Coordinates of C-alpha atoms in Angstrom, one line a residue:
M1 CA 0.0 0.0 0.0
T2 CA 1.4 3.4 -1.0
Q3 CA 1.9 6.2 1.5
D4 CA -1.0 8.2 -0.1
A5 CA -3.3 5.2 0.2
Q6 CA -2.4 4.8 3.8
T7 CA -3.2 8.4 4.5
I8 CA -6.5 8.1 2.7
R9 CA -7.3 5.0 4.8
R10 CA -6.4 6.9 8.0
L11 CA -8.6 9.8 7.0
T12 CA -11.5 7.3 6.5
Q13 CA -10.9 6.2 10.1
V14 CA -11.0 9.8 11.2
A15 CA -14.4 10.1 9.5
Q16 CA -15.7 7.0 11.1
R17 CA -14.6 8.2 14.5
L18 CA -16.4 11.5 14.0
E19 CA -19.5 9.9 12.6
A20 CA -19.6 7.7 15.6
T21 CA -19.7 10.8 17.8
F22 CA -21.8 13.3 15.9
L23 CA -25.2 12.2 14.5
G24 CA -26.4 13.6 11.2
K25 CA -23.1 15.2 10.3
S26 CA -21.8 12.8 7.6
E27 CA -21.8 15.4 4.9
T28 CA -20.1 18.0 7.1
I29 CA -17.4 15.4 8.0
R30 CA -16.9 14.5 4.4
L31 CA -16.5 18.2 3.5
M32 CA -13.9 18.6 6.3
L33 CA -11.9 15.8 4.9
I34 CA -12.2 17.2 1.4
A35 CA -11.0 20.6 2.6
I36 CA -8.0 19.0 4.4
V37 CA -7.0 16.9 1.4
A38 CA -7.3 19.8 -1.0
G39 CA -5.6 22.3 1.4
E40 CA -8.6 24.6 1.3
H41 CA -10.7 26.3 4.0
M42 CA -14.2 25.8 5.3
V43 CA -16.6 27.7 7.5
L44 CA -19.6 26.3 9.5
V45 CA -22.5 28.7 9.8
G46 CA -25.4 28.0 12.2
P47 CA -27.1 28.7 15.5
P48 CA -25.3 28.0 18.8
G49 CA -25.4 24.4 20.0
T50 CA -25.2 22.7 16.7
A51 CA -21.8 21.1 17.2
K52 CA -19.8 23.5 15.0
S53 CA -17.0 23.9 17.5
A54 CA -17.1 20.4 18.9
I55 CA -16.7 18.6 15.5
I56 CA -13.8 20.8 14.5
R57 CA -12.0 20.3 17.9
L58 CA -12.4 16.5 17.7
F59 CA -11.2 16.5 14.1
A60 CA -8.1 18.4 15.2
K61 CA -7.6 16.0 18.0
L62 CA -7.5 13.1 15.6
V63 CA -4.8 14.7 13.5
Q64 CA -1.3 15.2 15.0
A65 CA -0.6 18.7 13.8
R66 CA 0.3 22.1 15.3
Y67 CA -3.2 23.4 16.2
F68 CA -4.3 26.9 17.0
E69 CA -7.8 27.9 18.1
Y70 CA -9.2 31.3 19.1
L71 CA -12.6 32.9 19.8
L72 CA -12.5 36.3 18.0
T73 CA -14.3 39.5 19.0
R74 CA -14.1 43.0 17.7
F75 CA -11.7 43.7 20.6
T76 CA -9.3 40.9 19.7
E77 CA -5.8 42.3 19.1
P78 CA -3.3 41.0 16.5
N79 CA -1.0 40.0 19.3
E80 CA -3.5 37.4 20.4
I81 CA -3.5 35.7 16.9
F82 CA -0.1 36.4 15.4
G83 CA 2.0 36.6 18.6
P84 CA 3.3 39.4 20.7
I85 CA 6.0 41.9 19.6
D86 CA 9.5 40.5 20.2
I87 CA 10.7 43.2 22.6
Q88 CA 14.4 42.2 22.4
A89 CA 14.4 42.3 18.6
F90 CA 12.5 45.7 18.8
R91 CA 15.3 47.1 21.1
D92 CA 17.8 46.0 18.4
G93 CA 15.8 47.9 15.8
A94 CA 13.9 45.0 14.2
Y95 CA 10.1 44.5 14.1
K96 CA 9.3 40.9 14.8
R97 CA 6.7 38.8 16.5
R98 CA 7.1 35.8 18.8
T99 CA 5.0 33.3 16.9
E100 CA 5.6 30.1 18.9
G101 CA 2.2 28.4 19.4
M102 CA 0.4 31.1 17.4
M103 CA -1.4 31.1 14.1
P104 CA 1.6 31.8 11.9
E105 CA 3.2 28.5 13.0
S106 CA 0.1 26.3 13.0
E107 CA -1.0 23.7 10.5
I108 CA -4.6 23.4 11.4
V109 CA -6.5 26.5 12.6
F110 CA -9.9 27.1 14.1
L111 CA -11.2 30.6 14.2
D112 CA -14.5 30.8 16.2
E113 CA -16.8 33.7 15.3
V114 CA -14.3 34.7 12.7
F115 CA -16.5 37.5 11.2
K116 CA -16.5 39.3 14.6
A117 CA -12.8 40.2 14.1
N118 CA -11.7 43.8 13.5
S119 CA -10.2 45.1 10.3
A120 CA -6.6 44.8 11.5
I121 CA -6.9 41.1 12.0
L122 CA -9.1 40.5 8.9
N123 CA -6.5 42.2 6.6
S124 CA -3.7 40.0 8.0
L125 CA -5.8 36.9 7.6
L126 CA -6.3 37.4 3.9
S127 CA -2.7 36.7 2.9
V128 CA -2.4 33.8 5.5
L129 CA -5.4 32.1 4.1
N130 CA -4.8 32.7 0.4
E131 CA -1.1 32.9 -0.1
R132 CA 0.1 31.1 3.0
V133 CA 2.3 34.0 3.9
Y134 CA 2.4 36.5 6.8
T135 CA 4.0 39.9 6.7
V136 CA 5.7 41.2 9.8
G137 CA 7.7 44.4 9.4
A138 CA 9.8 44.0 6.3
D139 CA 9.7 40.2 6.4
V140 CA 7.3 38.0 4.5
V141 CA 7.1 34.6 6.3
R142 CA 5.7 31.5 4.7
V143 CA 3.3 29.7 7.1
P144 CA 2.8 25.9 7.2
L145 CA -1.1 26.1 7.2
I146 CA -2.8 23.1 5.8
S147 CA -6.5 24.2 6.4
A148 CA -8.3 26.8 8.4
F149 CA -11.8 26.1 9.8
A150 CA -14.1 28.8 11.0
A151 CA -17.5 29.0 12.7
S152 CA -20.1 31.7 12.8
N153 CA -23.6 32.1 14.1
E154 CA -24.6 34.1 11.0
V155 CA -23.6 34.7 7.4
P156 CA -21.7 38.0 7.1
N157 CA -23.5 40.8 5.3
D158 CA -21.0 43.5 5.7
E159 CA -19.0 44.4 2.6
N160 CA -15.9 44.7 4.7
L161 CA -16.1 41.0 5.5
M162 CA -16.6 39.7 2.0
A163 CA -12.9 39.3 1.2
V164 CA -12.3 37.0 4.2
F165 CA -15.6 35.1 3.6
D166 CA -14.4 34.5 0.0
R167 CA -11.3 32.7 1.3
F168 CA -13.5 30.0 2.8
L169 CA -14.2 27.9 -0.4
L170 CA -16.6 25.6 1.5
R171 CA -19.6 27.0 3.4
V172 CA -21.6 24.5 5.4
H173 CA -24.9 25.2 7.2
S174 CA -25.0 23.5 10.6
D175 CA -28.5 23.3 12.1
N176 CA -30.5 21.5 14.7
L177 CA -31.3 17.9 13.7
D178 CA -34.7 16.8 12.5
S179 CA -37.1 15.2 15.0
Y180 CA -36.5 11.6 13.9
H181 CA -32.9 12.0 15.0
F182 CA -33.6 13.0 18.5
H183 CA -33.6 9.7 20.3
D184 CA -30.2 8.7 18.8
L185 CA -29.0 12.2 19.4
L186 CA -29.6 11.8 23.1
L187 CA -27.8 8.5 23.2
K188 CA -24.7 9.8 21.3
G189 CA -24.8 13.0 23.5
V190 CA -24.7 10.9 26.7
A191 CA -21.8 8.8 25.3
H192 CA -19.9 12.0 24.4
E193 CA -20.4 13.5 27.8
V194 CA -19.4 10.3 29.6
G195 CA -16.2 10.3 27.5
K196 CA -15.3 13.8 28.7
I197 CA -16.1 12.8 32.3
D198 CA -14.1 9.5 32.5
G199 CA -11.1 10.9 30.5
S200 CA -11.5 8.6 27.5
Y201 CA -12.0 11.7 25.2
D202 CA -8.8 13.3 26.4
A203 CA -7.0 9.9 25.9
L204 CA -7.8 9.8 22.2
Q205 CA -4.8 9.3 20.0
P206 CA -4.2 10.9 16.6
L207 CA -4.9 8.7 13.6
L208 CA -2.6 10.5 11.2
S209 CA -0.1 13.3 11.2
A210 CA 0.4 16.6 9.4
A211 CA 3.4 15.1 7.7
D212 CA 1.1 12.5 6.1
L213 CA -1.1 15.4 4.8
H214 CA 1.9 17.4 3.5
A215 CA 3.1 14.3 1.6
L216 CA -0.3 13.8 0.2
H217 CA -0.4 17.5 -1.0
K218 CA 3.0 17.2 -2.7
G219 CA 1.8 14.2 -4.8
F220 CA -1.6 15.7 -5.5
A221 CA -0.9 17.1 -9.0
P222 CA -1.7 13.8 -10.9
R223 CA -5.1 13.7 -9.2
M224 CA -6.1 16.9 -11.1
N225 CA -7.2 14.7 -13.9
F226 CA -10.7 15.3 -15.4
T227 CA -12.5 13.7 -18.3
E228 CA -14.0 15.9 -21.1
D229 CA -17.5 14.7 -20.1
F230 CA -16.9 15.7 -16.5
L231 CA -15.6 19.2 -17.5
A232 CA -18.5 19.7 -19.9
A233 CA -21.0 18.8 -17.2
Y234 CA -19.2 21.1 -14.8
K235 CA -19.3 24.0 -17.2
G236 CA -23.1 23.5 -17.6
L237 CA -23.6 23.5 -13.8
V238 CA -21.4 26.7 -13.4
F239 CA -23.4 28.7 -15.9
Q240 CA -26.7 27.4 -14.6
I241 CA -25.7 28.4 -11.1
R242 CA -24.7 31.9 -12.3
S243 CA -28.0 32.2 -14.3
E244 CA -29.8 31.6 -11.0
G245 CA -28.1 34.7 -9.5
V246 CA -25.6 32.9 -7.4
S247 CA -22.1 34.5 -7.8
L248 CA -19.4 31.9 -8.6
S249 CA -16.3 33.7 -9.8
D250 CA -13.8 32.2 -12.2
R251 CA -11.3 31.9 -9.4
R252 CA -13.6 29.9 -7.2
A253 CA -14.8 27.8 -10.1
I254 CA -11.2 26.8 -10.8
K255 CA -10.5 26.1 -7.1
M256 CA -13.6 23.8 -7.0
L257 CA -11.7 21.4 -9.2
K258 CA -9.3 20.7 -6.4
L259 CA -12.3 19.8 -4.2
F260 CA -13.7 17.4 -6.8
A261 CA -10.3 15.8 -7.1
A262 CA -10.0 15.5 -3.3
S263 CA -13.5 13.9 -3.1
A264 CA -12.5 11.4 -5.7
A265 CA -9.2 10.6 -3.8
L266 CA -11.1 9.9 -0.6
D267 CA -13.1 7.3 -2.5
G268 CA -10.0 5.8 -4.0
R269 CA -10.8 7.0 -7.5
S270 CA -8.1 8.5 -9.8
T271 CA -10.6 10.9 -11.5
P272 CA -13.7 12.6 -10.3
D273 CA -17.2 11.6 -11.4
P274 CA -20.6 13.4 -11.1
S275 CA -21.1 12.2 -7.5
D276 CA -18.4 14.7 -6.5
F277 CA -20.7 17.6 -7.7
F278 CA -22.4 17.5 -4.3
V279 CA -19.6 19.8 -3.2
L280 CA -21.2 22.6 -5.3
R281 CA -24.2 22.7 -2.9
H282 CA -21.8 24.4 -0.4
T283 CA -20.7 27.4 -2.5
W284 CA -23.5 29.7 -1.4
N285 CA -23.0 33.3 -0.4
N286 CA -26.1 33.4 1.8
L287 CA -28.4 30.7 3.1
D288 CA -31.2 31.5 0.7
Q289 CA -28.9 30.4 -2.1
A290 CA -28.5 26.9 -0.5
E291 CA -31.9 25.9 -1.8
I292 CA -31.2 27.2 -5.2
L293 CA -27.9 25.3 -5.5
D294 CA -29.7 22.1 -4.3
G295 CA -32.2 22.6 -7.1
V296 CA -29.4 22.9 -9.7
V297 CA -27.1 20.2 -8.5
G298 CA -29.8 17.8 -7.1
P299 CA -31.1 16.4 -10.4
V300 CA -27.6 15.7 -11.6
L301 CA -26.8 13.7 -8.4
E302 CA -30.2 11.9 -8.6
A303 CA -29.5 10.8 -12.1
W304 CA -26.0 9.5 -11.1
Y305 CA -27.3 7.6 -8.1
R306 CA -30.1 6.0 -10.1
E307 CA -27.4 4.5 -12.4
H308 CA -25.1 3.7 -9.4
P309 CA -27.3 2.7 -6.5
E310 CA -24.4 1.1 -4.7
A311 CA -22.6 4.5 -4.3
R312 CA -22.8 6.2 -0.9
R313 CA -25.0 9.3 -0.9
F314 CA -23.5 12.1 1.1
G315 CA -26.2 14.4 2.5
A316 CA -28.6 11.5 2.9
T317 CA -30.0 10.9 6.3
D318 CA -27.7 9.0 8.7
V319 CA -30.7 7.4 10.4
G320 CA -31.9 3.9 9.4
I321 CA -35.2 3.0 7.9
E322 CA -36.3 1.3 11.1
A323 CA -35.9 4.6 13.1
L324 CA -37.9 6.5 10.5
I325 CA -40.7 4.0 10.4
A326 CA -40.8 4.0 14.3
E327 CA -41.1 7.8 14.3
L328 CA -43.8 7.6 11.5
N329 CA -45.8 5.1 13.6
R330 CA -45.5 7.3 16.7
I331 CA -46.9 10.3 14.8
R332 CA -49.6 8.2 13.1
D333 CA -50.8 7.1 16.5
L334 CA -51.0 10.7 17.7
L335 CA -52.7 12.0 14.6
T336 CA -55.3 9.2 14.3
S337 CA -56.3 9.3 18.0
D338 CA -59.4 11.0 19.4
R339 CA -57.4 13.1 21.8
P340 CA -57.7 16.8 21.4
M341 CA -54.8 18.6 19.7
S342 CA -53.8 22.2 19.6
D343 CA -52.9 23.9 16.4
I344 CA -49.3 24.1 17.6
Q345 CA -49.1 20.4 18.2
L346 CA -50.8 19.6 14.9
F347 CA -48.4 21.8 12.9
S348 CA -45.4 20.3 14.8
H349 CA -46.5 16.8 13.8
L350 CA -47.0 17.8 10.2
K351 CA -43.5 19.4 10.2
A352 CA -42.1 16.2 11.5
L353 CA -43.9 14.2 8.8
N354 CA -42.4 16.4 6.1
E355 CA -38.9 15.8 7.6
I356 CA -39.5 12.1 7.6
K357 CA -40.7 12.3 4.0
A358 CA -37.6 14.1 2.9
A359 CA -35.4 11.6 4.7
L360 CA -37.2 8.7 3.1
E361 CA -36.9 10.3 -0.4
S362 CA -33.1 10.6 0.2
L363 CA -32.8 6.8 0.9
G364 CA -34.4 5.8 -2.4
T365 CA -34.9 2.1 -1.4
K366 CA -38.0 0.0 -1.8
P367 CA -38.8 0.0 2.0
A368 CA -38.4 3.8 1.9
R369 CA -40.8 4.1 -1.0
D370 CA -43.3 1.9 0.8
A371 CA -43.0 4.1 3.9
L372 CA -43.4 7.2 1.7
T373 CA -46.8 5.8 0.6
R374 CA -47.8 5.5 4.2
V375 CA -46.7 9.1 4.8
E376 CA -48.9 10.3 1.9
Q377 CA -51.8 8.3 3.2
L378 CA -51.5 9.7 6.7
L379 CA -51.3 13.3 5.3
G380 CA -54.4 12.6 3.3
H381 CA -56.2 11.3 6.4
V382 CA -55.3 14.4 8.4
F383 CA -56.5 16.8 5.8
Q384 CA -59.8 14.9 5.4
S385 CA -60.4 14.4 9.1
G386 CA -61.2 18.0 9.8
K387 CA -58.5 18.4 12.5
F388 CA -57.7 21.8 11.1
A389 CA -61.3 22.9 11.8
Q390 CA -61.1 21.9 15.5

């Protein structure tokens, strides 16, 4: 087995460990791996309490690399990110920073609430994220950064933040899980908390090193290999996305090719195929565009998976058909009973039914299609029963 193949295998083990801890995050985890293989950056956007920080921290714990993390505010000073001024050097007439343990010497970086940073920090981040260089005084220092991950509670809408936002090629929405996940969510949550209490979380050992990733990057050029059919399909998607009003610059469109190649590498393929287009769903500039991108990319993915039913669908629900049917039965019992129900309860159950319906549609199996029929029948029963008039 080649060194690259061993690194890919270890990355798969990292993904398995993360998926065992975080429910409903398989697509997020896949995108994190794609970012790290391609040497690109990713931001998680969503409300507090949706595992944005936790998943990044555990990921960093499983990779033996120089790691830097910081919660940014508008009061954060450059010293806190890039290191304090070297007083001795300053006395000798040189302007330097002491960067040990700070961002300029880190290989994996997590910037929490990155868009809260002030302009002094944002301007310095641009060259670090894009060119992998940091300027201090008259010196331009190359940094060993592999990937930067960021988290934010909201999408930036200030023009001054757009340049930094643009450096994060992948944008992932992190939200609360659907209702049918909740039981399994509680079980995984308990296991995670127990691991932190009994010390097993702190005792976790890295599964691969930064050196493995640097070696993978050095040999990445041959993986940038695309068939004419793939490029033609990609061109069509890019222009369709632009026609829908979603900005996708030429620079970003070219960088996306690295992500497709990284996705293929994680599957052990030498060249990308249409299944890798799922990455395009995460190129939005605001959350309203996520639905537009899904409408553009979704049909291409559906056509591919119909022809290749054995392929894993990233973004499909992580919950099994049994759990979905159990939740469906629970809601059916509530909706078909004679017990009085408030409008709030009724709409809550209908919302849960729609979530189950979407999850079943993503599975695409015969049991899922049979369950979908039951969902439609139950919805028909509710609308005919007069519950809305109660």
